């Protein structure tokens, strides 16, 4: 049995990579994908902890996270499409009218 | 070397490598595909962690539905090209990198057990156990166990999520229509 | 009387006049503000007269009326009410103030009606408004029964003097003069304030009765040392005298009085001859008990008074402006009054105040009549021979001038000579006083000379300026009636205070007897020195005749031009004024560099920091996301550190 802390470590690394992606990428859809990556990292941590403490609550939580993530992706992509229709670009840096 | 560790090591390598490719790739299409690979790797992790149902759900919902949705949108709005224009915020890369390094460092520090004494883990564990399942009528992680807990203790949340899904559908339809 | 008329009415009538003239006076036609104001002062005079009669009907040793009108300040140990003390001293002063004040108000109705400085007559009501306020404050000053209330009146008359000197506010000389008067007065007021504070510290109360009882019964209170070894017993009288010197124009604070002639002539008559300048003499006399324990200060007062009398008399000889001569004459006579005060002859000093009020006011009003008829000409070199054209003015000016010169048997002779006699008598205790007496006689000689010269230059001889002479005319009755009354007064009031010779009936020393019980030290009950009186008599006659001779021969100025530049004003301009400007410049530098610098620094700091902070508003979402992430990391770090 692999120790739980390894899984937590993997989860942390995935989370960090996802956060990095959110900060660095300019394409709105890719940013969204990195957000999904972060969510999955959290899911992994939950499942690992559920296994360690033998508590089903962890897996239940993951279940709910997946449901909500699905709903969120749907709505988010709809928003991105609407924004794209207005602006013709997917660059998150294009929203800079509040500069200084 | 037990099989567990080998599988863990390989899957970990795949997952992390794919995640990095998601971030570093310039084509959004390739990022999406690498993300699918990441999800599949995570499904393998779930299997190893005695959560077979979740592994299946991960593949079906995440890799099967969500990523398909992503790919549809990418192809619909023609985002499959690399981003045009130059990046005005070059410094963001370096700051982001520093942030990432610090974060990893902190988490490793915690995991190394330096603070397990101050974090009163015992009470958390008791909390988890007390709030958790009484007696499982099935082995841990099986569908039966999941179902029994889901429909007894978390029934309200389950119903609430169904409402969320309805709202999401309605919202998407309204947002995406060209003319209301 | 069926009921006691409250003393407060004496102050309230002119206050009401002030309010009426001030608020609605400008809408009244010409003589009405004057009539209202004069009526108010007349009412005060009648009330004062009635109360004086009440006072006289009381037995001599308890001749005091006290009335409290209003509780003003009652804080901790300090209790100071608007309450009045009416004793013989206040009675004399209040009769002078309201009586002569009324005559001057009457005079002003005619005098200010044709004002070449104010052709549209817009300022007329304002004049009477301030004049009434002045009477109110001056009455408050003499009726008060505690030092704080007296100080209110003191400041008030200074204020009204400022307004009245600067009455023609478009004239530069008037504005400079009124500021000068106020500022120089302030210096004296500072001394007075310090004295009051010391009195309060030592005695615990500012009420006259409390203070004088403390001096009489517990004099050891006053021996507390204030500045090293100088005790309160010396310091308080000294500071009180500083205050009096400012108000009553003694050396070195007399410089405002000649400049104050820039105001209208009736103002000079009332304020700078009869009443305000005598406030200092009144205050010192009232505080006679305090001066008893400070013989050194008394000698100082006498010396200062003597020097003032002499130098002012010399200055009067050097001027040809009709009002300036009278101004310096006033300073000189005030010096005489302080000489008397300095030797403890308070009753004689007040007697001189009384006679001086009559003849000086008459002289000023007479000069005003001359100026008025010559349409503003004040230079005596251009006058002459007016006796034929202005009879009433001529005769009254002559009477008052004789009184001033001390020409027996006119009023000034008695008061001035008793002063000199008292000073020389007191010289047995301190030899310096004999020198003062001799100098006083010299000053009396000079007084006669310059007064005679002035009379002769203006009224006798031939006209030096034909054109002005053609237009000269006698003034109207509102101006001549007060002149006549004051002229008669200058003749006769002297007989109220004659020296105590055997053959003089009791009413002959009614004045000094009246004032006797008020003062702590002896009044003037000593046997008179006949020799001194005869010397004074001869000096008075001789000086006058000599002066007239000088004036007739048109010898205007005895002093050469160059000496005129040597004056206290010039000294102040060299020393104190530049020092004051230097201090002001230093303060300005501190204000502009430091204080403004600090304030500007704070302002610019805010501005600069906000410009710097503006850089965080990049508007890029990614930057904001980074900020949030960094924040989260920092929070985590805190847990790490803990």
PDB file of N, CA and C in Angstrom, chain C residues 7 92 103 105 150-151 192 196 224 251 267 285 304 306 314 370 392 409 450 604:
ATOM      1  N   UNK C   7     -28.136 101.807  39.471  1.00  0.00           N
ATOM      2  CA  UNK C   7     -26.948 102.407  38.866  1.00  0.00           C
ATOM      3  C   UNK C   7     -26.715 101.880  37.458  1.00  0.00           C
ATOM      4  N   UNK C  92     -17.575 111.561  41.646  1.00  0.00           N
ATOM      5  CA  UNK C  92     -16.920 112.664  40.930  1.00  0.00           C
ATOM      6  C   UNK C  92     -16.674 112.263  39.477  1.00  0.00           C
ATOM      7  N   UNK C 103     -22.216 117.568  27.278  1.00  0.00           N
ATOM      8  CA  UNK C 103     -21.916 118.822  26.594  1.00  0.00           C
ATOM      9  C   UNK C 103     -21.203 118.565  25.274  1.00  0.00           C
ATOM     10  N   UNK C 105     -21.425 115.831  23.443  1.00  0.00           N
ATOM     11  CA  UNK C 105     -22.393 115.286  22.495  1.00  0.00           C
ATOM     12  C   UNK C 105     -23.181 116.408  21.832  1.00  0.00           C
ATOM     13  N   UNK C 150     -13.597  96.459  35.843  1.00  0.00           N
ATOM     14  CA  UNK C 150     -12.938  97.697  35.453  1.00  0.00           C
ATOM     15  C   UNK C 150     -12.120  97.464  34.195  1.00  0.00           C
ATOM     16  N   UNK C 151     -11.494  96.295  34.112  1.00  0.00           N
ATOM     17  CA  UNK C 151     -10.702  96.002  32.932  1.00  0.00           C
ATOM     18  C   UNK C 151     -11.574  95.904  31.685  1.00  0.00           C
ATOM     19  N   UNK C 192      -1.397  95.819  33.252  1.00  0.00           N
ATOM     20  CA  UNK C 192      -2.588  95.774  34.097  1.00  0.00           C
ATOM     21  C   UNK C 192      -3.040  94.327  34.296  1.00  0.00           C
ATOM     22  N   UNK C 196      -3.388  92.215  37.715  1.00  0.00           N
ATOM     23  CA  UNK C 196      -4.622  91.551  38.157  1.00  0.00           C
ATOM     24  C   UNK C 196      -4.368  90.101  38.482  1.00  0.00           C
ATOM     25  N   UNK C 224       5.118  87.903  49.558  1.00  0.00           N
ATOM     26  CA  UNK C 224       5.602  86.722  48.834  1.00  0.00           C
ATOM     27  C   UNK C 224       6.429  87.184  47.652  1.00  0.00           C
ATOM     28  N   UNK C 251       5.407 108.851  30.069  1.00  0.00           N
ATOM     29  CA  UNK C 251       6.607 108.306  29.428  1.00  0.00           C
ATOM     30  C   UNK C 251       6.719 106.835  29.808  1.00  0.00           C
ATOM     31  N   UNK C 267     -13.967 114.343  19.740  1.00  0.00           N
ATOM     32  CA  UNK C 267     -13.397 113.102  20.257  1.00  0.00           C
ATOM     33  C   UNK C 267     -12.147 113.415  21.072  1.00  0.00           C
ATOM     34  N   UNK C 285      -5.643 105.837  41.785  1.00  0.00           N
ATOM     35  CA  UNK C 285      -6.231 106.381  43.002  1.00  0.00           C
ATOM     36  C   UNK C 285      -7.106 105.353  43.700  1.00  0.00           C
ATOM     37  N   UNK C 304       8.320 109.860  37.119  1.00  0.00           N
ATOM     38  CA  UNK C 304       7.846 109.704  35.740  1.00  0.00           C
ATOM     39  C   UNK C 304       6.873 110.817  35.394  1.00  0.00           C
ATOM     40  N   UNK C 306       6.728 113.775  36.647  1.00  0.00           N
ATOM     41  CA  UNK C 306       7.441 115.043  36.499  1.00  0.00           C
ATOM     42  C   UNK C 306       8.111 115.146  35.137  1.00  0.00           C
ATOM     43  N   UNK C 314       7.667 121.078  26.884  1.00  0.00           N
ATOM     44  CA  UNK C 314       8.654 121.515  25.888  1.00  0.00           C
ATOM     45  C   UNK C 314       8.158 121.199  24.484  1.00  0.00           C
ATOM     46  N   UNK C 370     -12.856 126.934  16.016  1.00  0.00           N
ATOM     47  CA  UNK C 370     -11.986 127.678  15.097  1.00  0.00           C
ATOM     48  C   UNK C 370     -11.754 126.871  13.823  1.00  0.00           C
ATOM     49  N   UNK C 392     -17.620 134.592  21.040  1.00  0.00           N
ATOM     50  CA  UNK C 392     -17.867 133.640  22.118  1.00  0.00           C
ATOM     51  C   UNK C 392     -16.706 132.676  22.241  1.00  0.00           C
ATOM     52  N   UNK C 409      -7.370 134.060  39.672  1.00  0.00           N
ATOM     53  CA  UNK C 409      -8.002 133.014  40.477  1.00  0.00           C
ATOM     54  C   UNK C 409      -8.745 131.932  39.702  1.00  0.00           C
ATOM     55  N   UNK C 450       3.213 128.401  26.686  1.00  0.00           N
ATOM     56  CA  UNK C 450       2.674 127.905  25.420  1.00  0.00           C
ATOM     57  C   UNK C 450       1.180 128.179  25.299  1.00  0.00           C
ATOM     58  N   UNK C 604       1.811  66.132  -0.414  1.00  0.00           N
ATOM     59  CA  UNK C 604       2.510  65.555  -1.550  1.00  0.00           C
ATOM     60  C   UNK C 604       2.782  64.080  -1.316  1.00  0.00           C
TER      61      UNK C 604
END
